[in-house]
Coordinates of C-alpha atoms in Angstrom, one line a residue:
X1 CA 16.3 -22.4 23.1
X2 CA 12.6 -23.0 23.2
X3 CA 10.8 -23.7 26.4
X4 CA 9.4 -27.2 26.9
X5 CA 5.8 -27.7 25.9
X6 CA 3.0 -28.7 28.4
X7 CA 2.3 -32.4 28.4
X8 CA -0.9 -34.4 29.0
X9 CA 0.2 -35.4 32.6
X10 CA -0.3 -31.9 33.9
X11 CA 3.2 -30.6 33.5
X12 CA 3.8 -27.0 32.6
X13 CA 6.3 -25.6 30.1
X14 CA 9.1 -25.9 32.7
X15 CA 8.4 -29.5 33.5
X16 CA 6.7 -29.1 36.8
X17 CA 3.2 -30.2 37.8
X18 CA 0.6 -27.5 37.8
X19 CA 0.3 -27.7 41.6
X20 CA 4.0 -27.8 42.2
X21 CA 4.4 -24.8 39.8
X22 CA 2.4 -22.7 42.2
X23 CA 3.6 -24.0 45.5
X24 CA 7.3 -24.8 44.9
X25 CA 8.1 -21.9 42.7
X26 CA 6.1 -19.4 44.6
X27 CA 4.2 -18.1 41.6
X28 CA 1.5 -16.5 43.7
X29 CA 4.0 -14.6 45.7
X30 CA 5.4 -13.0 42.5
X31 CA 2.0 -11.4 41.8
X32 CA 0.2 -8.9 43.9
X33 CA -1.7 -10.2 46.9
X34 CA -4.8 -12.1 46.1
X35 CA -4.6 -11.6 42.3
X36 CA -4.8 -15.3 41.5
X37 CA -7.7 -16.0 44.0
X38 CA -11.0 -17.2 42.5
X39 CA -12.9 -14.2 43.8
X40 CA -10.5 -11.8 42.1
X41 CA -10.6 -13.7 38.9
X42 CA -14.4 -13.5 38.8
X43 CA -14.3 -9.8 39.4
X44 CA -11.9 -9.2 36.5
X45 CA -13.9 -11.5 34.3
X46 CA -17.0 -9.4 34.9
X47 CA -15.2 -6.1 34.4
X48 CA -13.7 -7.5 31.1
X49 CA -17.1 -8.7 29.8
X50 CA -18.7 -5.3 30.4
X51 CA -15.8 -3.1 29.1
X52 CA -16.0 -0.8 26.0
X53 CA -15.3 0.0 23.2
X54 CA -14.2 -3.6 23.0
X55 CA -13.4 -6.1 25.8
X56 CA -10.3 -5.3 27.8
X57 CA -9.1 -5.0 31.4
X58 CA -6.7 -3.1 33.5
X59 CA -4.9 -4.6 36.6
X60 CA -3.7 -1.6 38.6
X61 CA -1.0 -3.6 40.5
X62 CA 0.1 -6.8 38.8
X63 CA 3.4 -7.9 40.3
X64 CA 5.2 -8.0 43.6
X65 CA 6.6 -4.4 43.8
X66 CA 10.1 -5.5 44.9
X67 CA 10.3 -7.9 42.0
X68 CA 9.3 -5.4 39.4
X69 CA 11.6 -2.7 40.8
X70 CA 14.5 -5.2 40.5
X71 CA 13.4 -6.0 36.9
X72 CA 13.4 -2.3 36.0
X73 CA 16.9 -1.9 37.4
X74 CA 18.2 -4.9 35.5
X75 CA 16.7 -3.5 32.3
X76 CA 18.2 0.0 32.7
X77 CA 21.7 -1.4 33.6
X78 CA 22.0 -4.3 31.2
X79 CA 19.7 -4.1 28.1
X80 CA 20.5 -2.1 25.0
X81 CA 17.8 -0.2 23.2
X82 CA 17.7 0.5 19.5
X83 CA 15.8 3.5 18.2
X84 CA 13.4 2.5 15.4
X85 CA 11.1 4.6 13.2
X86 CA 8.7 3.5 10.6
X87 CA 5.5 4.9 9.1
X88 CA 3.5 3.5 12.0
X89 CA 5.8 4.0 15.0
X90 CA 8.7 5.8 16.6
X91 CA 10.1 3.9 19.6
X92 CA 13.2 2.6 21.3
X93 CA 13.1 -1.2 21.4
X94 CA 15.0 -4.1 23.1
X95 CA 15.5 -7.4 21.4
X96 CA 13.2 -10.3 21.9
X97 CA 13.1 -11.1 25.6
X98 CA 11.3 -14.4 25.2
X99 CA 14.5 -16.3 24.4
X100 CA 16.3 -15.5 27.6
X101 CA 17.2 -19.2 28.0
X102 CA 19.4 -18.8 25.0
X103 CA 21.7 -16.3 26.7
X104 CA 25.1 -17.2 28.1
X105 CA 25.3 -18.0 31.8
X106 CA 27.2 -14.8 32.5
X107 CA 24.5 -12.8 30.7
X108 CA 21.7 -14.5 32.6
X109 CA 23.4 -13.7 35.9
X110 CA 22.7 -10.0 35.2
X111 CA 19.0 -10.6 34.5
X112 CA 17.6 -13.0 37.3
X113 CA 14.6 -10.9 38.1
X114 CA 13.7 -10.4 34.4
X115 CA 13.9 -14.2 33.9
X116 CA 11.7 -14.7 36.9
X117 CA 9.1 -12.2 35.6
X118 CA 9.1 -13.9 32.2
X119 CA 8.4 -17.3 33.7
X120 CA 5.7 -15.9 36.0
X121 CA 3.9 -14.2 33.1
X122 CA 3.9 -17.4 31.0
X123 CA 3.4 -19.7 33.9
X124 CA 0.4 -22.1 33.8
X125 CA -1.3 -20.3 36.6
X126 CA -1.3 -16.9 35.0
X127 CA -2.1 -18.2 31.6
X128 CA -5.2 -19.9 33.2
X129 CA -6.0 -16.6 34.9
X130 CA -5.9 -14.7 31.5
X131 CA -7.8 -17.4 29.7
X132 CA -10.6 -17.4 32.3
X133 CA -10.8 -13.6 32.4
X134 CA -10.8 -13.1 28.7
X135 CA -12.6 -16.2 27.5
X136 CA -10.1 -16.3 24.7
X137 CA -9.3 -20.0 25.0
X138 CA -6.1 -21.8 25.9
X139 CA -2.8 -19.9 25.8
X140 CA 0.7 -21.3 24.9
X141 CA 3.4 -21.6 27.4
X142 CA 5.9 -22.7 24.7
X143 CA 5.6 -19.7 22.4
X144 CA 6.6 -16.7 24.5
X145 CA 6.6 -13.2 22.9
X146 CA 7.8 -10.1 24.7
X147 CA 10.0 -7.1 24.4
X148 CA 10.8 -3.9 26.3
X149 CA 9.6 -0.7 24.5
X150 CA 10.7 2.7 25.6
X151 CA 8.8 5.8 24.5
X152 CA 10.6 9.1 25.1
X153 CA 9.1 12.5 24.1
X154 CA 8.1 12.4 20.4
X155 CA 7.6 8.6 20.3
X156 CA 4.3 7.1 19.3
X157 CA 2.5 4.0 17.9
X158 CA -0.3 4.6 15.4
X159 CA -3.6 2.6 15.0
X160 CA -3.5 -1.1 14.4
X161 CA -5.3 -4.2 15.6
X162 CA -2.4 -6.6 16.5
X163 CA -3.9 -9.4 14.3
X164 CA -0.8 -11.2 13.1
X165 CA -0.2 -15.0 13.0
X166 CA -1.1 -16.9 16.2
X167 CA -1.5 -14.0 18.6
X168 CA -4.5 -14.5 21.0
X169 CA -4.0 -11.9 23.8
X170 CA -2.1 -8.6 23.8
X171 CA -0.7 -7.1 27.0
X172 CA 1.3 -4.2 28.3
X173 CA 3.0 -4.1 31.7
X174 CA 4.2 -0.6 32.6
X175 CA 7.7 0.0 34.1
X176 CA 7.5 3.8 34.4
X177 CA 9.4 5.4 37.2
X178 CA 7.8 4.1 40.4
X179 CA 8.8 7.1 42.3
X180 CA 7.6 9.7 39.8
X181 CA 3.9 9.0 39.1
X182 CA 3.0 9.4 35.4
X183 CA 0.8 12.3 34.5
X184 CA -1.9 11.9 31.9
X185 CA -1.0 15.2 30.2
X186 CA 2.4 13.7 29.4
X187 CA 0.7 11.5 26.8
X188 CA 1.7 7.9 26.2
X189 CA -1.8 6.5 26.9
X190 CA -3.1 3.3 25.3
X191 CA -6.2 4.4 23.3
X192 CA -8.9 2.1 22.1
X193 CA -11.0 2.6 19.0
X194 CA -14.7 1.7 18.6
X195 CA -16.0 0.1 15.4
X196 CA -19.3 0.3 13.6
X197 CA -20.9 -2.2 11.3
X198 CA -21.3 -1.2 7.7
X199 CA -23.1 -3.0 4.8
X200 CA -21.8 -3.3 1.3
X201 CA -24.1 -3.4 -1.7
X202 CA -24.8 -7.1 -1.3
X203 CA -25.7 -6.7 2.4
X204 CA -22.4 -8.2 3.7
X205 CA -21.4 -6.7 7.1
X206 CA -18.0 -5.2 7.8
X207 CA -16.6 -3.8 11.0
X208 CA -14.9 -0.5 10.4
X209 CA -13.0 1.5 13.1
X210 CA -14.1 5.0 13.8
X211 CA -11.6 7.8 13.2
X212 CA -11.4 8.8 16.9
X213 CA -10.7 6.7 20.0
X214 CA -13.1 6.5 23.0
X215 CA -11.1 4.5 25.5
X216 CA -8.0 6.0 27.1
X217 CA -5.7 4.2 29.6
X218 CA -2.8 6.3 30.9
X219 CA 0.4 4.5 31.9
X220 CA 1.0 3.7 35.6
X221 CA 3.7 1.8 37.4
X222 CA 3.1 -1.9 37.7
X223 CA -0.1 -1.7 35.7
X224 CA -1.2 -4.4 33.2
X225 CA -3.5 -3.7 30.3
X226 CA -4.7 -6.6 28.2
X227 CA -7.3 -7.6 25.6
X228 CA -8.0 -10.5 23.3
X229 CA -6.8 -10.0 19.7
X230 CA -9.9 -9.7 17.5
X231 CA -9.6 -9.3 13.7
X232 CA -11.2 -6.0 12.6
X233 CA -12.0 -5.0 16.1
X234 CA -9.1 -4.7 18.6
X235 CA -7.9 -1.4 17.1
X236 CA -5.7 0.7 19.4
X237 CA -2.7 3.1 19.4
X238 CA -0.2 4.6 21.8
X239 CA -0.6 8.4 22.2
X240 CA 2.6 10.4 21.5
X241 CA 4.7 11.1 24.6
X242 CA 4.7 14.9 24.6
X243 CA 7.7 17.1 25.0
X244 CA 7.9 19.3 28.0
X245 CA 6.5 22.8 27.3
X246 CA 8.4 25.9 28.1
X247 CA 8.0 26.7 31.8
X248 CA 6.9 23.2 32.8
X249 CA 8.6 21.5 35.7
X250 CA 11.7 19.5 34.9
X251 CA 11.0 17.1 37.8
X252 CA 9.2 14.6 35.5
X253 CA 12.0 12.0 35.3
X254 CA 12.4 12.7 31.6
X255 CA 9.0 11.3 30.7
X256 CA 10.3 7.8 29.9
X257 CA 7.4 5.5 29.2
X258 CA 8.9 2.0 29.6
X259 CA 6.8 -1.1 29.3
X260 CA 7.1 -4.8 28.6
X261 CA 4.7 -5.6 25.9
X262 CA 3.9 -8.8 24.0
X263 CA 1.4 -11.5 23.2
X264 CA 0.1 -14.8 24.4
X265 CA -0.3 -17.1 21.4
X266 CA -2.6 -20.0 20.6
X267 CA -1.3 -23.4 21.9
X268 CA 1.5 -24.9 19.7
X269 CA 1.8 -28.5 18.6
X270 CA 2.2 -30.8 21.6
X271 CA 0.5 -28.4 24.0
X272 CA -2.9 -28.8 25.7
X273 CA -5.6 -27.1 23.5
X274 CA -3.6 -27.3 20.3
X275 CA -5.9 -27.1 17.2
X276 CA -4.4 -28.2 13.9
X277 CA -4.9 -25.6 11.1
X278 CA -6.1 -22.9 13.5
X279 CA -3.0 -20.7 12.9
X280 CA -3.6 -20.7 9.2
X281 CA -7.3 -19.8 9.6
X282 CA -6.2 -16.8 11.8
X283 CA -3.7 -15.7 9.2
X284 CA -6.5 -15.3 6.7
X285 CA -8.1 -12.6 8.9
X286 CA -5.0 -10.6 9.5
X287 CA -5.2 -6.8 9.4
X288 CA -2.6 -6.8 6.6
X289 CA -5.1 -8.5 4.3
X290 CA -7.7 -5.9 5.4
X291 CA -5.2 -3.3 4.4
X292 CA -5.1 -4.7 0.9
X293 CA -8.7 -3.8 0.3
X294 CA -11.5 -6.0 1.8
X295 CA -13.4 -2.9 3.1
X296 CA -11.9 -0.2 0.8
X297 CA -15.4 0.8 -0.3
X298 CA -15.9 2.4 3.2
X299 CA -12.7 4.4 3.1
X300 CA -12.9 8.1 3.1
X301 CA -12.0 10.1 1.0
X302 CA -12.8 8.3 -2.2
X303 CA -11.3 9.4 -5.5
X304 CA -13.8 11.6 -7.5
X305 CA -12.6 11.5 -11.1
X306 CA -13.3 14.2 -13.7
X307 CA -12.2 14.9 -17.3
X308 CA -10.9 18.5 -17.5
X309 CA -11.7 18.6 -21.3
X310 CA -15.3 17.6 -20.7
X311 CA -15.6 20.2 -17.8
X312 CA -14.4 22.9 -20.2
X313 CA -16.8 21.9 -23.0
X314 CA -19.7 21.8 -20.5
X315 CA -18.9 25.4 -19.5
X316 CA -18.5 26.5 -23.2
X317 CA -20.6 24.2 -25.4
X318 CA -20.3 26.7 -28.4
X319 CA -16.5 26.5 -28.5
X320 CA -14.8 24.3 -31.0
X321 CA -12.6 22.6 -28.3
X322 CA -10.4 20.2 -30.1
X323 CA -8.5 19.0 -27.1
X324 CA -5.3 20.6 -28.3
X325 CA -2.3 19.9 -26.0
X326 CA -0.9 23.4 -26.6
X327 CA -1.6 26.3 -24.2
X328 CA -3.8 28.9 -25.9
X329 CA -3.7 32.5 -25.0
X330 CA -6.7 32.1 -22.8
X331 CA -5.0 29.3 -20.9
X332 CA -1.9 31.4 -20.3
X333 CA -4.0 34.3 -19.1
X334 CA -5.8 32.0 -16.6
X335 CA -2.6 30.3 -15.4
X336 CA -0.9 33.6 -14.8
X337 CA -3.5 34.4 -12.1
X338 CA -2.0 31.5 -10.1
X339 CA 1.4 30.4 -11.3
X340 CA 4.8 32.0 -11.2
X341 CA 5.3 33.3 -14.8
X342 CA 8.7 31.7 -15.2
X343 CA 7.2 28.2 -15.1
X344 CA 5.1 29.1 -18.2
X345 CA 7.9 30.1 -20.5
X346 CA 8.7 27.6 -23.3
X347 CA 12.4 27.2 -22.2
X348 CA 11.4 26.4 -18.7
X349 CA 8.7 23.9 -19.7
X350 CA 11.2 22.2 -22.0
X351 CA 13.7 22.0 -19.2
X352 CA 11.1 20.5 -16.9
X353 CA 10.2 18.0 -19.6
X354 CA 13.8 16.9 -19.9
X355 CA 14.2 16.6 -16.2
X356 CA 11.1 14.6 -15.8
X357 CA 12.1 12.2 -18.6
X358 CA 15.3 11.5 -16.6
X359 CA 13.9 11.4 -13.1
X360 CA 10.2 10.7 -13.3
X361 CA 9.8 13.4 -10.7
X362 CA 9.8 17.2 -10.3
X363 CA 10.0 19.5 -7.3
X364 CA 9.3 23.1 -7.9
X365 CA 9.6 25.9 -5.3
X366 CA 7.6 29.2 -5.4
X367 CA 5.1 27.5 -7.7
X368 CA 2.3 30.0 -7.0
X369 CA 3.1 33.6 -8.0
X370 CA 4.1 35.9 -5.2
X371 CA 0.8 37.9 -5.3
X372 CA -1.5 35.0 -5.1
X373 CA 0.8 33.1 -2.6
X374 CA 0.9 36.1 -0.3
X375 CA -2.9 36.3 -0.3
X376 CA -3.3 32.6 0.3
X377 CA -0.9 32.5 3.2
X378 CA -2.5 35.5 4.8
X379 CA -5.9 33.9 4.4
X380 CA -4.8 30.6 5.9
X381 CA -3.4 32.4 9.0
X382 CA -6.4 34.6 9.4
X383 CA -9.5 34.4 11.6
X384 CA -11.8 33.6 8.6
X385 CA -10.0 30.4 7.9
X386 CA -10.5 29.1 11.4
X387 CA -14.3 29.1 10.9
X388 CA -14.0 27.7 7.4
X389 CA -11.9 24.8 8.6
X390 CA -14.5 23.7 11.1
X391 CA -17.2 23.7 8.5
X392 CA -15.4 22.6 5.3
X393 CA -13.1 19.7 6.4
X394 CA -14.1 16.1 7.0
X395 CA -12.0 13.5 8.8
X396 CA -10.6 10.5 6.8
X397 CA -11.1 6.9 7.8
X398 CA -10.2 4.2 8.7
X399 CA -7.5 5.1 11.2
X400 CA -5.5 2.0 10.6
X401 CA -4.8 3.5 7.1
X402 CA -4.9 7.2 7.7
X403 CA -6.3 10.1 9.7
X404 CA -6.4 13.6 8.3
X405 CA -8.9 16.3 7.4
X406 CA -9.9 16.6 3.8
X407 CA -12.0 18.4 1.3
X408 CA -12.9 16.8 -2.0
X409 CA -12.6 19.0 -5.1
X410 CA -15.9 20.2 -6.7
X411 CA -14.5 21.3 -10.1
X412 CA -15.8 24.5 -11.5
X413 CA -15.0 25.9 -14.9
X414 CA -13.0 29.2 -14.8
X415 CA -15.8 31.3 -16.2
X416 CA -15.8 34.9 -14.9
X417 CA -13.1 34.0 -12.4
X418 CA -12.2 36.8 -10.0
X419 CA -9.1 35.5 -8.3
X420 CA -9.1 38.4 -5.8
X421 CA -12.6 37.8 -4.5
X422 CA -13.2 34.3 -3.4
X423 CA -11.7 32.0 -0.8
X424 CA -8.2 31.5 -2.3
X425 CA -7.8 28.0 -1.0
X426 CA -11.0 26.9 -2.7
X427 CA -10.0 28.7 -5.9
X428 CA -6.9 26.5 -6.1
X429 CA -8.9 23.3 -5.1
X430 CA -12.0 23.8 -7.3
X431 CA -10.8 25.9 -10.2
X432 CA -7.1 26.0 -10.7
X433 CA -5.9 22.4 -10.2
X434 CA -9.0 20.8 -11.9
X435 CA -8.7 23.1 -14.9
X436 CA -8.0 22.1 -18.5
X437 CA -5.3 24.8 -18.6
X438 CA -3.3 23.3 -15.7
X439 CA -3.9 19.8 -17.1
X440 CA -2.3 21.0 -20.4
X441 CA 0.7 22.5 -18.6
X442 CA 1.2 19.4 -16.6
X443 CA 1.2 17.3 -19.7
X444 CA 3.7 19.6 -21.4
X445 CA 6.0 19.6 -18.3
X446 CA 6.0 15.8 -18.0
X447 CA 5.7 14.8 -21.7
X448 CA 2.8 12.4 -20.8
X449 CA -0.7 12.1 -22.3
X450 CA -3.0 12.7 -19.4
X451 CA -6.7 11.7 -18.9
X452 CA -9.0 11.9 -16.0
X453 CA -7.9 13.4 -12.7
X454 CA -8.9 13.6 -9.0
X455 CA -8.0 16.4 -6.5
X456 CA -8.4 16.7 -2.8
X457 CA -7.1 19.1 -0.1
X458 CA -5.6 17.8 3.1
X459 CA -4.8 19.1 6.5
X460 CA -2.6 17.1 8.8
X461 CA -3.2 18.3 12.4
X462 CA -0.2 18.2 14.8
X463 CA -0.5 15.6 17.5
X464 CA -3.2 13.7 15.5
X465 CA -2.7 13.0 11.8
X466 CA -0.8 10.7 9.4
X467 CA -1.2 8.5 6.4
X468 CA 0.3 5.0 6.7
X469 CA 2.1 3.4 3.8
X470 CA -0.1 2.1 1.0
X471 CA 0.8 0.8 -2.4
X472 CA -0.5 1.6 -5.8
X473 CA -1.9 -1.4 -7.7
X474 CA -2.9 0.1 -11.0
X475 CA -1.7 -1.7 -14.1
X476 CA -0.7 1.6 -15.7
X477 CA 1.5 4.3 -14.1
X478 CA -0.3 7.2 -12.4
X479 CA 0.9 10.8 -12.3
X480 CA 0.6 12.3 -8.8
X481 CA 1.3 15.8 -7.7
X482 CA 1.3 17.6 -4.3
X483 CA 1.0 21.4 -3.9
X484 CA 2.2 21.9 -0.3
X485 CA 1.0 25.2 1.2
X486 CA 2.0 24.8 4.9
X487 CA 2.1 28.4 6.1
X488 CA 4.1 27.9 9.3
X489 CA 7.9 28.0 9.3
X490 CA 10.3 26.1 11.6
X491 CA 9.9 22.6 10.0
X492 CA 13.0 20.5 9.6
X493 CA 12.8 21.1 5.8
X494 CA 13.5 24.8 6.4
X495 CA 16.9 24.0 7.8
X496 CA 17.6 21.5 5.1
X497 CA 16.8 24.1 2.4
X498 CA 19.3 26.4 3.9
X499 CA 22.0 23.8 4.0
X500 CA 21.5 22.0 0.7
X501 CA 22.8 23.3 -2.6
X502 CA 21.3 20.5 -4.6
X503 CA 21.4 20.2 -8.4
X504 CA 18.7 18.6 -10.5
X505 CA 19.9 15.2 -9.3
X506 CA 19.4 16.0 -5.7
X507 CA 23.1 16.1 -5.0
X508 CA 24.6 18.5 -2.5
X509 CA 25.6 18.9 1.1
X510 CA 23.9 16.4 3.4
X511 CA 21.7 18.1 6.0
X512 CA 22.1 16.5 9.4
X513 CA 18.8 16.9 11.2
X514 CA 18.7 16.1 14.9
X515 CA 16.2 13.4 15.8
X516 CA 14.6 15.5 18.4
X517 CA 13.8 18.1 15.7
X518 CA 12.1 15.6 13.4
X519 CA 8.5 16.4 13.9
X520 CA 7.2 14.4 10.9
X521 CA 4.7 15.8 8.4
X522 CA 6.8 14.7 5.4
X523 CA 5.4 12.7 2.5
X524 CA 7.6 9.8 1.3
X525 CA 7.6 7.6 -1.8
X526 CA 9.5 4.4 -1.4
X527 CA 10.2 1.4 -3.6
X528 CA 7.8 -1.5 -3.0
X529 CA 8.6 -5.2 -2.7
X530 CA 7.5 -8.6 -3.9
X531 CA 4.3 -9.9 -2.5
X532 CA 5.3 -13.5 -2.1
X533 CA 7.2 -13.3 1.2
X534 CA 6.3 -14.3 4.7
X535 CA 2.5 -14.9 4.7
X536 CA 2.3 -14.4 8.4
X537 CA 2.9 -10.7 7.9
X538 CA 4.2 -8.1 10.3
X539 CA 2.9 -4.9 12.0
X540 CA 6.3 -3.2 12.0
X541 CA 5.5 -0.8 9.2
X542 CA 7.8 0.7 6.6
X543 CA 11.2 1.5 8.0
X544 CA 12.4 5.1 7.6
X545 CA 16.2 5.3 6.7
X546 CA 18.2 7.0 9.4
X547 CA 19.8 9.5 7.0
X548 CA 16.5 10.7 5.4
X549 CA 17.0 13.8 3.4
X550 CA 14.4 16.0 1.7
X551 CA 16.1 15.7 -1.6
X552 CA 14.4 16.6 -4.9
X553 CA 15.9 13.9 -7.1
X554 CA 14.9 10.3 -7.1
X555 CA 17.2 8.9 -9.8
X556 CA 15.7 6.8 -12.6
X557 CA 12.6 5.6 -11.0
X558 CA 11.8 3.4 -13.9
X559 CA 14.8 1.3 -13.0
X560 CA 14.6 1.8 -9.2
X561 CA 15.8 -1.2 -7.3
X562 CA 13.1 -3.2 -5.7
X563 CA 13.7 -4.6 -2.2
X564 CA 12.4 -8.1 -1.5
X565 CA 11.0 -8.0 2.0
X566 CA 8.1 -8.6 4.3
X567 CA 4.9 -7.1 2.8
X568 CA 4.8 -4.4 5.4
X569 CA 8.5 -4.0 6.3
X570 CA 11.6 -2.5 4.8
X571 CA 14.8 -4.2 6.1
X572 CA 17.5 -1.9 7.4
X573 CA 19.8 -1.0 4.5
X574 CA 23.6 -0.7 4.8
X575 CA 25.0 2.6 4.1
X576 CA 26.1 1.6 0.6
X577 CA 22.7 0.0 -0.3
X578 CA 19.7 1.6 -1.9
X579 CA 17.5 2.8 1.0
X580 CA 14.4 2.6 -1.2
X581 CA 13.5 6.3 -1.0
X582 CA 12.2 7.6 -4.3
X583 CA 10.9 11.1 -3.4
X584 CA 10.7 13.0 -0.1
X585 CA 8.3 15.9 0.1
X586 CA 8.6 17.7 3.4
X587 CA 6.0 20.1 4.8
X588 CA 6.8 23.4 3.2
X589 CA 5.4 26.6 1.7
X590 CA 4.4 26.9 -2.0
X591 CA 6.2 23.9 -3.4
X592 CA 4.8 21.6 -6.1
X593 CA 6.1 18.0 -6.4
X594 CA 5.2 15.8 -9.3
X595 CA 5.8 12.0 -9.3
X596 CA 5.1 9.2 -11.9
X597 CA 4.0 6.4 -9.6
X598 CA 4.1 2.9 -10.9
X599 CA 2.7 -0.4 -9.5
X600 CA 3.9 -1.3 -6.0
X601 CA 5.3 2.1 -5.1
X602 CA 4.5 2.9 -1.4
X603 CA 3.6 6.3 -0.2
X604 CA 2.9 7.7 3.3
X605 CA 2.8 10.9 5.3
X606 CA 4.6 10.6 8.6
X607 CA 2.7 11.4 11.8
X608 CA 2.8 15.1 12.7
X609 CA 4.2 15.5 16.2
X610 CA 2.4 17.8 18.6
X611 CA 5.8 19.6 18.8
X612 CA 5.5 20.6 15.1
X613 CA 5.2 24.4 14.4
X614 CA 1.8 24.0 12.8
X615 CA -0.4 21.8 10.6
X616 CA 0.6 20.5 7.2
X617 CA -1.7 21.8 4.4
X618 CA -1.5 20.4 0.9
X619 CA -3.6 19.8 -2.3
X620 CA -2.9 16.5 -4.0
X621 CA -4.0 15.2 -7.4
X622 CA -3.9 11.9 -9.2
X623 CA -4.0 11.8 -13.0
X624 CA -4.5 8.8 -15.3
X625 CA -1.7 8.4 -17.8
X626 CA -2.2 7.1 -21.4
X627 CA 0.2 4.2 -21.9
X628 CA 3.1 4.9 -24.3
X629 CA 2.4 2.9 -27.5
X630 CA 6.0 3.3 -28.6
X631 CA 7.2 1.6 -25.5
X632 CA 4.7 -1.2 -26.0
X633 CA 5.9 -1.6 -29.6
X634 CA 9.5 -1.8 -28.5
X635 CA 8.7 -4.4 -26.0
X636 CA 6.8 -6.5 -28.6
X637 CA 9.8 -6.1 -30.9
X638 CA 12.2 -7.3 -28.3
X639 CA 10.0 -10.3 -27.6
X640 CA 10.0 -11.2 -31.3
X641 CA 13.8 -10.9 -31.6
X642 CA 14.2 -13.1 -28.5
X643 CA 11.8 -15.7 -29.9
X644 CA 13.6 -15.8 -33.2
X645 CA 17.0 -16.2 -31.5
X646 CA 15.9 -19.2 -29.5
X647 CA 14.2 -20.9 -32.4

């Protein structure tokens, strides 16, 4: 049941006059002493106006302490929490608390303090307080929007700007244990990101968030944090709540970061301050539309394409390179310096080709030969690599799409290659993967005609890095590969490898991995969805199926079922439904995955928890694919037959 709208005679959403709402209902008494007084309002307005990196404020003590303690008790005793995990968050969440009026009388009897808190937060007096402090304009008392979110160790919320629909002010009211003060080293802080203005070629200005936050607000009992929602500016995240380290005191209450969070919306029709058409204008500025590419030109890294054949010819202009698809003796000699010999035999290549034709994906273990792999692993774990990482890697941006360290390949022809001398990681990045020889092998293994390629190396640091779900919008399919060279053991995938006896179709014993051991760091390809759904959008991310497995097979991706859903959300799938997973690529050592990615397919790398055994290292490539003329001819033929049949 929706609450009543304000009317022009000065009645608030509950039908009381503004003065009566304060006096008769004791609204002031529900907040901390003096909070609603003019002098206090002016002080918060000044603090808000002078805050950085964007305007925000923190109220150390918002509510009457007894009231909030009662609210916390009611929540713990009567509200059910559902664990939810997507590419952007991992939390335990209640249902929508705004519609408490719709509960049965018996249910409401168990939540009197929570109902009182809801009405106080969305009362005329407090909405006026917020409007004055933020200068954001009038706020709705009709459209309430709040939920309880619980973060336990491992939970997090990655960078976003909250710009969805009619939201005007975001807020978080903390309900952490009042008798066990929250410690900053436990994590869970609200972190605010600065932006910088960047110009495109025509001189148009864009605000782009920097890759690191500058504002940090740790949780505290009865503390309110709030800010006006600003397109392209109000970027923030919630720091992971960290697991207790060995030897740390257990008297921390379990590190449960509980908070009521939500939004104040623009006035709705019939309310004071309603502006026709405003909600539609705000929707045009949503962060989801930004994610679709308005400022892509400022993203880092950018693909740097090269043609392996031209690279080879530039290195050897006197050779009669005819672009033959077959591996020459020199190609095999070069590849054997890096690859496991078995993957170069004609029988194995033919087997891979057949598998790829069925699955549109490959996943190969022990891809690098044992000698080179041992050297690479030793180097990554050595002291020399530590200095190299600091100098060689850059940080990707913007953080509402991804954050990881990267190196862009600078292709070098394999002339006078001494695989035992140079930095082995850079050998793979700059010589092996961009080479014409590897390009030929990849074409033979997949049966595709390949053109230009782009290669980068990535490092996903624990406690920091991720890649949020992004689609592929090219008209033609693109071949993508990932050579994962994560040197540390102890990832969830290690246990799965030990338990699964999968065949080429990914069948085998299901590995049950405890949620607490899921430290992220896996790359996931998922089926996309139609783009004509809810225009208002969502910031919930791409839902991760509960029974995620690191399987090698993906079925026939060409006929993969497409889910119709919100542009940024996957609906929960029943056990007998397709969960949308096409390929899962966990953090691992010396594995190569190859995927034919078609339009709309989503891909992300899950945030790497601070509890992970190390950082994820991989080298990823994208390769243009020549369209199959035979398939085009078949399609044309089918169209002609259909046309003839209907004539």
